[in-house]
Amino acid sequence: MSAEQHSAVPIRIYFNVFLTLLVLLVITVWVAYMDLGFLNTVVAMAIAVVKALLVILYFMDMRRGAHLAQIWAGGGVIFLLTLFCLSLGDYLSRLVF
Amino acid sequence: MPTNRRSKTPRRKRMSSPSDTIAVDAHGHGEHDELVSHQFEDLNQQTEAYSVGMWIFLVTELMFFGGLFAAYVIYRGKYHEGFIEAHHHLNVPLGGLNTAVLLTSSFSMALAVRSSMLGKWKSQIAYLYVTLICALGFLVIKAIEYTDKYHHHLIPGPNFNTEAFKDKGGELFMSLYFAMTGLHGIHVLVGVIVISVLIVRTWINRNRTMDYMPIEMSGLYWHFVDLIWIFLYPLLYLIGRA
Amino acid sequence: MSQVADYPGSVHAAEKTNYLNAEHSIKSWLLTVDHKRIAILYLISITVFFIIGGSMAALIRAELLTPAGDLISSDAYNKAFTIHGVTLIFFFLVPSIPAVLGNFLIPMMIGARDVAFTRLNLVSWYLFTIGGIFTICCLVVGGVDTGWTFYTPYSSSFSNTSVVLAVTGVFIAGFSSIATGLNFIVTVHKMRAPGMTWFKLPLFIWSNYATACIMVLGTPVLAITLFLVGVERVGRIGIFDPALGGDPILFQHLFWFYSHPAVYIMILPSMGVISELMACFSRNRVFGYDFVAYSSLALAGLSFVVWGHHLFTSGQSVYAGMAFSALSFLVAIPSAVKVFNWTATMYKGTVVLDSPMLYSLGFLGLFTIGGLTGLFLASLAVDVHLQDTYFVIAHFHYIMVGGAIMGFLGGLHFWWPKMTGRMYPETFGKLSALTIFIGFNLTFMPQFIMGYLGMPRRYHAYVPEFQVYHVLSSAGASVLIAGYAFTIAYLLWSLRYGEKASANPWAAKGLEWETPSPPPTENFNYKPVVHEEAYAYEPPVEDPEEEAHELA
């Protein structure tokens, strides 16, 4: 976080983010009880990602954060995804699963 | 975390300005030198270093939990039915309540950091208390859940009730459940300690200029703990509820 | 031309007070936040583990002199190679260059007073030591016999040895590694002197920066994996237990996700040292600086997508194997780029064959052999025959010992005068470098051959056809051990009796040479400002007569 952002974020914005997060929580539980087949997981993860982004961008103030921190956070996620994807690649491509 | 170096001027009056600017001036060269460690040139450099350092630490935590998430993803693919069956033993309302509790704590933590930036120690302590209570509440609810599992012989090990699971992978699911929520719980506990220390320090230093980096870094840590739970809840509690 | 600008009144002369004699108490050492003292603390700790791991190697090579398993029991042999691997990988190679040379030099090379997080630096040494104590405890109560790779389900369910102590030790040491990496990244980003742009940095910094990135991204995955093994042993939760549906291959995926990048943690810093040595002892700038810099980053990135080549024969799918094989060929390219650039650095330079350069040249040849044999192993079909044979052992020892350790020794010799204020005896240095080179090749070259012929690894008894190779190998090992012992001996001797060193005995370029040997606690007693490129060595005079005519 560079020294320039010393203007504090208005409470109103934090409150709106908080409300949105609670609403998304309710939606995610509600959708879980519907039968959408494999879409259940997709929707649940999508909502989780949105919630995570709200926390990261607003509560953790990454919107105004230093570029270095943004690169590291993004990079970390990418490396985590490599772990998932390449391992999964092994399991999914086995003939006998 | 850097120690809050106390300003040498006693009883400096806190600025409570109508405009949202912080009390501690981070631009002054030579000002607030007592807050700057010897290896840094100025407060700016120190603040940036600590901020980047904290984010990188959070990346390591992400990779740490990431191994568990990888195991979860692979086993869920392998034992799809077993996982769905097993997770019915989890308490969705309690888990949901815990999620709401953590989200609230994140909100109050963000407000506490904001108060610190504005030099408002009273509201800072108040918000920190809210965060602390939420964190403790989370742990209490977790304890209730764990005790319930214990009574139903759902803790993996010699006393595990294998008959309750007809599909393969049930005990594996419970192992992952305890590993993931347990590790997360340890992080919440560490957070409780950190927040308590912050409350005490804010109180002790209430009349002095403080570096807001410690609380900002603690805030980042706490939000991270919330982030992990945001993913744990749907993955563990909400699969295949239909 | 000096690389730095002096402020009026600054003093360049050798100061009486330096970081070594600034304070003398034990407390001033154990509670120091000076990166240079922490580097020395690390040097002492890793030497202890070098001796432990080396002793295990001696035991192994002694046992393997004869085909029968007659010196020690098979259980004891399993413990010997396990401890050899665990101590030398996690407690010697991983910290060696970053924690000793990196800690000492990085702030100086960038013109800073210290690293970004000085107390975290000390904490990292304590974590390393505590992790080491756990491992030594494990040794004392009977050792561990799972191999340094801790494969499940043997390690998690069936082994009767102190697995939990060993994984706890490695777990804790892992956090030491993470702390060091984090510190280096922030230091290099935030604390460079004015004028020190990224592309004026010494390549040693680029290498250590890339290493730090790997440490930070990979080590946590090892930590959680070992944590799960420990929990499975203690609590009987079955993440890897096949009886409960657990998958041992999952362990291998998670383990090697760190452990392959870990081998780059071990070699990249050494490559950084070689860049410095090649430049100084060829009196030439490093050829293709940008390429070498980018190749460090490329290695760090690519190292994370090749781990499956350790799982070719374990039950991993063939398609995944093909993908990992292709990626493993890719990862060889940045290393090759570096080797070509170092060689080109020597071209038309004035090569000076001092001890550090001997180590550097040794590195060049041995790392190339090690790297090329890695390509054999990266080929899926060939690996089916070579996996778990001595070919693999020879391959990684060529890189780890012929590469990483020779780089470490070269760097240690090069910066010894800066760190200690004393010169080591140069003749002994040359003798030692030669002995180590000969001993090393005698030890490990026969292992390529016997591995190809089918000698399995981790076996303490073997068929008599292989004995001749084992005897050669063990003979080489005794020469190698003599070389190392001799090196440690004269380095220690030099602390007391070595010739006092000047600020820049090698006439090298770099900010660390612009300050006295040993340096004062705050590194520089002026504020460094950088104007020059890195390695601004003057080009050699082509024709002295012509030069004289031009000047006239």
PDB file of N, CA, C and O in Angstrom, chain B residues 114-159:
ATOM      1  N   ARG B 114      -9.871   1.483   9.683  1.00  0.00           N
ATOM      2  CA  ARG B 114     -10.235   2.830   9.247  1.00  0.00           C
ATOM      3  C   ARG B 114     -10.114   3.826  10.398  1.00  0.00           C
ATOM      4  O   ARG B 114      -9.587   4.926  10.245  1.00  0.00           O
ATOM      5  N   SER B 115     -10.616   3.406  11.571  1.00  0.00           N
ATOM      6  CA  SER B 115     -10.513   4.286  12.750  1.00  0.00           C
ATOM      7  C   SER B 115      -9.065   4.572  13.089  1.00  0.00           C
ATOM      8  O   SER B 115      -8.705   5.685  13.480  1.00  0.00           O
ATOM      9  N   SER B 116      -8.217   3.576  12.933  1.00  0.00           N
ATOM     10  CA  SER B 116      -6.805   3.781  13.236  1.00  0.00           C
ATOM     11  C   SER B 116      -6.202   4.807  12.299  1.00  0.00           C
ATOM     12  O   SER B 116      -5.437   5.680  12.711  1.00  0.00           O
ATOM     13  N   MET B 117      -6.570   4.708  11.025  1.00  0.00           N
ATOM     14  CA  MET B 117      -6.043   5.678  10.063  1.00  0.00           C
ATOM     15  C   MET B 117      -6.491   7.093  10.394  1.00  0.00           C
ATOM     16  O   MET B 117      -5.798   8.055  10.106  1.00  0.00           O
ATOM     17  N   LEU B 118      -7.697   7.220  11.009  1.00  0.00           N
ATOM     18  CA  LEU B 118      -8.219   8.549  11.334  1.00  0.00           C
ATOM     19  C   LEU B 118      -7.813   8.980  12.741  1.00  0.00           C
ATOM     20  O   LEU B 118      -8.203  10.049  13.196  1.00  0.00           O
ATOM     21  N   GLY B 119      -7.085   8.123  13.418  1.00  0.00           N
ATOM     22  CA  GLY B 119      -6.627   8.486  14.758  1.00  0.00           C
ATOM     23  C   GLY B 119      -7.702   8.402  15.814  1.00  0.00           C
ATOM     24  O   GLY B 119      -7.568   8.953  16.898  1.00  0.00           O
ATOM     25  N   LYS B 120      -8.781   7.695  15.543  1.00  0.00           N
ATOM     26  CA  LYS B 120      -9.881   7.634  16.516  1.00  0.00           C
ATOM     27  C   LYS B 120      -9.749   6.372  17.356  1.00  0.00           C
ATOM     28  O   LYS B 120     -10.264   5.310  17.004  1.00  0.00           O
ATOM     29  N   TRP B 121      -9.025   6.474  18.476  1.00  0.00           N
ATOM     30  CA  TRP B 121      -8.728   5.262  19.230  1.00  0.00           C
ATOM     31  C   TRP B 121      -9.952   4.650  19.895  1.00  0.00           C
ATOM     32  O   TRP B 121     -10.027   3.427  20.070  1.00  0.00           O
ATOM     33  N   LYS B 122     -10.925   5.456  20.253  1.00  0.00           N
ATOM     34  CA  LYS B 122     -12.088   4.886  20.959  1.00  0.00           C
ATOM     35  C   LYS B 122     -12.876   3.967  20.040  1.00  0.00           C
ATOM     36  O   LYS B 122     -13.196   2.834  20.409  1.00  0.00           O
ATOM     37  N   SER B 123     -13.181   4.460  18.829  1.00  0.00           N
ATOM     38  CA  SER B 123     -13.953   3.600  17.926  1.00  0.00           C
ATOM     39  C   SER B 123     -13.104   2.431  17.469  1.00  0.00           C
ATOM     40  O   SER B 123     -13.608   1.335  17.223  1.00  0.00           O
ATOM     41  N   GLN B 124     -11.778   2.653  17.377  1.00  0.00           N
ATOM     42  CA  GLN B 124     -10.895   1.560  16.988  1.00  0.00           C
ATOM     43  C   GLN B 124     -11.018   0.406  17.973  1.00  0.00           C
ATOM     44  O   GLN B 124     -11.196  -0.752  17.587  1.00  0.00           O
ATOM     45  N   ILE B 125     -10.960   0.739  19.267  1.00  0.00           N
ATOM     46  CA  ILE B 125     -11.070  -0.317  20.283  1.00  0.00           C
ATOM     47  C   ILE B 125     -12.440  -0.967  20.233  1.00  0.00           C
ATOM     48  O   ILE B 125     -12.571  -2.192  20.348  1.00  0.00           O
ATOM     49  N   ALA B 126     -13.461  -0.148  20.046  1.00  0.00           N
ATOM     50  CA  ALA B 126     -14.819  -0.709  19.990  1.00  0.00           C
ATOM     51  C   ALA B 126     -14.949  -1.717  18.856  1.00  0.00           C
ATOM     52  O   ALA B 126     -15.439  -2.835  19.045  1.00  0.00           O
ATOM     53  N   TYR B 127     -14.485  -1.320  17.658  1.00  0.00           N
ATOM     54  CA  TYR B 127     -14.590  -2.240  16.520  1.00  0.00           C
ATOM     55  C   TYR B 127     -13.736  -3.484  16.727  1.00  0.00           C
ATOM     56  O   TYR B 127     -14.098  -4.590  16.341  1.00  0.00           O
ATOM     57  N   LEU B 128     -12.582  -3.293  17.356  1.00  0.00           N
ATOM     58  CA  LEU B 128     -11.737  -4.453  17.635  1.00  0.00           C
ATOM     59  C   LEU B 128     -12.442  -5.421  18.584  1.00  0.00           C
ATOM     60  O   LEU B 128     -12.351  -6.643  18.425  1.00  0.00           O
ATOM     61  N   TYR B 129     -13.156  -4.881  19.543  1.00  0.00           N
ATOM     62  CA  TYR B 129     -13.909  -5.740  20.453  1.00  0.00           C
ATOM     63  C   TYR B 129     -14.973  -6.528  19.711  1.00  0.00           C
ATOM     64  O   TYR B 129     -15.173  -7.728  19.953  1.00  0.00           O
ATOM     65  N   VAL B 130     -15.651  -5.858  18.788  1.00  0.00           N
ATOM     66  CA  VAL B 130     -16.674  -6.567  17.996  1.00  0.00           C
ATOM     67  C   VAL B 130     -16.027  -7.715  17.233  1.00  0.00           C
ATOM     68  O   VAL B 130     -16.532  -8.846  17.202  1.00  0.00           O
ATOM     69  N   THR B 131     -14.881  -7.418  16.614  1.00  0.00           N
ATOM     70  CA  THR B 131     -14.162  -8.450  15.872  1.00  0.00           C
ATOM     71  C   THR B 131     -13.796  -9.609  16.790  1.00  0.00           C
ATOM     72  O   THR B 131     -13.962 -10.784  16.443  1.00  0.00           O
ATOM     73  N   LEU B 132     -13.316  -9.273  17.971  1.00  0.00           N
ATOM     74  CA  LEU B 132     -12.910 -10.305  18.927  1.00  0.00           C
ATOM     75  C   LEU B 132     -14.086 -11.178  19.329  1.00  0.00           C
ATOM     76  O   LEU B 132     -13.989 -12.408  19.366  1.00  0.00           O
ATOM     77  N   ILE B 133     -15.193 -10.536  19.601  1.00  0.00           N
ATOM     78  CA  ILE B 133     -16.375 -11.299  20.023  1.00  0.00           C
ATOM     79  C   ILE B 133     -16.834 -12.227  18.903  1.00  0.00           C
ATOM     80  O   ILE B 133     -17.175 -13.391  19.129  1.00  0.00           O
ATOM     81  N   CYS B 134     -16.817 -11.710  17.677  1.00  0.00           N
ATOM     82  CA  CYS B 134     -17.190 -12.559  16.543  1.00  0.00           C
ATOM     83  C   CYS B 134     -16.233 -13.743  16.427  1.00  0.00           C
ATOM     84  O   CYS B 134     -16.653 -14.888  16.198  1.00  0.00           O
ATOM     85  N   ALA B 135     -14.939 -13.464  16.576  1.00  0.00           N
ATOM     86  CA  ALA B 135     -13.949 -14.544  16.451  1.00  0.00           C
ATOM     87  C   ALA B 135     -14.182 -15.608  17.508  1.00  0.00           C
ATOM     88  O   ALA B 135     -14.163 -16.815  17.222  1.00  0.00           O
ATOM     89  N   LEU B 136     -14.415 -15.167  18.731  1.00  0.00           N
ATOM     90  CA  LEU B 136     -14.679 -16.124  19.802  1.00  0.00           C
ATOM     91  C   LEU B 136     -15.976 -16.873  19.539  1.00  0.00           C
ATOM     92  O   LEU B 136     -16.066 -18.086  19.765  1.00  0.00           O
ATOM     93  N   GLY B 137     -16.958 -16.146  19.026  1.00  0.00           N
ATOM     94  CA  GLY B 137     -18.222 -16.801  18.688  1.00  0.00           C
ATOM     95  C   GLY B 137     -18.015 -17.902  17.661  1.00  0.00           C
ATOM     96  O   GLY B 137     -18.573 -18.997  17.757  1.00  0.00           O
ATOM     97  N   PHE B 138     -17.188 -17.597  16.675  1.00  0.00           N
ATOM     98  CA  PHE B 138     -16.875 -18.611  15.657  1.00  0.00           C
ATOM     99  C   PHE B 138     -16.300 -19.857  16.308  1.00  0.00           C
ATOM    100  O   PHE B 138     -16.701 -20.989  15.998  1.00  0.00           O
ATOM    101  N   LEU B 139     -15.363 -19.644  17.218  1.00  0.00           N
ATOM    102  CA  LEU B 139     -14.715 -20.789  17.862  1.00  0.00           C
ATOM    103  C   LEU B 139     -15.711 -21.579  18.713  1.00  0.00           C
ATOM    104  O   LEU B 139     -15.663 -22.810  18.766  1.00  0.00           O
ATOM    105  N   VAL B 140     -16.612 -20.873  19.372  1.00  0.00           N
ATOM    106  CA  VAL B 140     -17.620 -21.550  20.192  1.00  0.00           C
ATOM    107  C   VAL B 140     -18.508 -22.437  19.321  1.00  0.00           C
ATOM    108  O   VAL B 140     -18.746 -23.616  19.618  1.00  0.00           O
ATOM    109  N   ILE B 141     -18.968 -21.866  18.205  1.00  0.00           N
ATOM    110  CA  ILE B 141     -19.825 -22.646  17.312  1.00  0.00           C
ATOM    111  C   ILE B 141     -19.056 -23.851  16.773  1.00  0.00           C
ATOM    112  O   ILE B 141     -19.580 -24.969  16.663  1.00  0.00           O
ATOM    113  N   LYS B 142     -17.799 -23.644  16.443  1.00  0.00           N
ATOM    114  CA  LYS B 142     -16.966 -24.758  15.967  1.00  0.00           C
ATOM    115  C   LYS B 142     -16.869 -25.837  17.033  1.00  0.00           C
ATOM    116  O   LYS B 142     -16.947 -27.034  16.744  1.00  0.00           O
ATOM    117  N   ALA B 143     -16.687 -25.399  18.272  1.00  0.00           N
ATOM    118  CA  ALA B 143     -16.566 -26.363  19.366  1.00  0.00           C
ATOM    119  C   ALA B 143     -17.847 -27.172  19.487  1.00  0.00           C
ATOM    120  O   ALA B 143     -17.811 -28.396  19.706  1.00  0.00           O
ATOM    121  N   ILE B 144     -18.972 -26.491  19.342  1.00  0.00           N
ATOM    122  CA  ILE B 144     -20.259 -27.199  19.399  1.00  0.00           C
ATOM    123  C   ILE B 144     -20.325 -28.249  18.297  1.00  0.00           C
ATOM    124  O   ILE B 144     -20.693 -29.412  18.518  1.00  0.00           O
ATOM    125  N   GLU B 145     -19.921 -27.842  17.091  1.00  0.00           N
ATOM    126  CA  GLU B 145     -19.962 -28.797  15.978  1.00  0.00           C
ATOM    127  C   GLU B 145     -19.056 -29.989  16.222  1.00  0.00           C
ATOM    128  O   GLU B 145     -19.422 -31.142  15.994  1.00  0.00           O
ATOM    129  N   TYR B 146     -17.832 -29.699  16.675  1.00  0.00           N
ATOM    130  CA  TYR B 146     -16.874 -30.776  16.893  1.00  0.00           C
ATOM    131  C   TYR B 146     -17.352 -31.738  17.979  1.00  0.00           C
ATOM    132  O   TYR B 146     -17.223 -32.961  17.844  1.00  0.00           O
ATOM    133  N   THR B 147     -17.913 -31.171  19.052  1.00  0.00           N
ATOM    134  CA  THR B 147     -18.392 -32.039  20.132  1.00  0.00           C
ATOM    135  C   THR B 147     -19.500 -32.944  19.623  1.00  0.00           C
ATOM    136  O   THR B 147     -19.560 -34.131  19.957  1.00  0.00           O
ATOM    137  N   ASP B 148     -20.357 -32.371  18.800  1.00  0.00           N
ATOM    138  CA  ASP B 148     -21.430 -33.149  18.212  1.00  0.00           C
ATOM    139  C   ASP B 148     -20.873 -34.300  17.384  1.00  0.00           C
ATOM    140  O   ASP B 148     -21.354 -35.440  17.464  1.00  0.00           O
ATOM    141  N   LYS B 149     -19.837 -34.018  16.620  1.00  0.00           N
ATOM    142  CA  LYS B 149     -19.214 -35.073  15.805  1.00  0.00           C
ATOM    143  C   LYS B 149     -18.639 -36.155  16.715  1.00  0.00           C
ATOM    144  O   LYS B 149     -18.694 -37.343  16.436  1.00  0.00           O
ATOM    145  N   TYR B 150     -18.036 -35.707  17.800  1.00  0.00           N
ATOM    146  CA  TYR B 150     -17.424 -36.666  18.723  1.00  0.00           C
ATOM    147  C   TYR B 150     -18.483 -37.616  19.280  1.00  0.00           C
ATOM    148  O   TYR B 150     -18.280 -38.833  19.335  1.00  0.00           O
ATOM    149  N   HIS B 151     -19.618 -37.031  19.650  1.00  0.00           N
ATOM    150  CA  HIS B 151     -20.666 -37.880  20.239  1.00  0.00           C
ATOM    151  C   HIS B 151     -21.254 -38.852  19.221  1.00  0.00           C
ATOM    152  O   HIS B 151     -21.716 -39.929  19.581  1.00  0.00           O
ATOM    153  N   HIS B 152     -21.236 -38.477  17.961  1.00  0.00           N
ATOM    154  CA  HIS B 152     -21.769 -39.375  16.945  1.00  0.00           C
ATOM    155  C   HIS B 152     -20.705 -40.265  16.336  1.00  0.00           C
ATOM    156  O   HIS B 152     -20.945 -40.914  15.322  1.00  0.00           O
ATOM    157  N   HIS B 153     -19.548 -40.303  16.968  1.00  0.00           N
ATOM    158  CA  HIS B 153     -18.448 -41.151  16.484  1.00  0.00           C
ATOM    159  C   HIS B 153     -18.099 -40.846  15.046  1.00  0.00           C
ATOM    160  O   HIS B 153     -17.979 -41.742  14.213  1.00  0.00           O
ATOM    161  N   LEU B 154     -17.983 -39.566  14.755  1.00  0.00           N
ATOM    162  CA  LEU B 154     -17.637 -39.193  13.392  1.00  0.00           C
ATOM    163  C   LEU B 154     -16.207 -38.685  13.277  1.00  0.00           C
ATOM    164  O   LEU B 154     -15.799 -38.216  12.235  1.00  0.00           O
ATOM    165  N   ILE B 155     -15.458 -38.771  14.369  1.00  0.00           N
ATOM    166  CA  ILE B 155     -14.066 -38.348  14.288  1.00  0.00           C
ATOM    167  C   ILE B 155     -13.257 -39.534  13.784  1.00  0.00           C
ATOM    168  O   ILE B 155     -13.316 -40.615  14.376  1.00  0.00           O
ATOM    169  N   PRO B 156     -12.513 -39.360  12.676  1.00  0.00           N
ATOM    170  CA  PRO B 156     -11.795 -40.497  12.102  1.00  0.00           C
ATOM    171  C   PRO B 156     -10.809 -41.077  13.101  1.00  0.00           C
ATOM    172  O   PRO B 156     -10.231 -40.365  13.909  1.00  0.00           O
ATOM    173  N   GLY B 157     -10.637 -42.339  13.018  1.00  0.00           N
ATOM    174  CA  GLY B 157      -9.732 -42.978  13.951  1.00  0.00           C
ATOM    175  C   GLY B 157     -10.353 -44.286  14.395  1.00  0.00           C
ATOM    176  O   GLY B 157     -11.270 -44.806  13.761  1.00  0.00           O
ATOM    177  N   PRO B 158      -9.877 -44.839  15.487  1.00  0.00           N
ATOM    178  CA  PRO B 158     -10.373 -46.149  15.922  1.00  0.00           C
ATOM    179  C   PRO B 158     -11.863 -46.162  16.273  1.00  0.00           C
ATOM    180  O   PRO B 158     -12.523 -47.183  16.135  1.00  0.00           O
ATOM    181  N   ASN B 159     -12.400 -45.012  16.725  1.00  0.00           N
ATOM    182  CA  ASN B 159     -13.806 -45.020  17.151  1.00  0.00           C
ATOM    183  C   ASN B 159     -14.763 -44.592  16.056  1.00  0.00           C
ATOM    184  O   ASN B 159     -15.917 -44.299  16.320  1.00  0.00           O
TER     185      ASN B 159
END
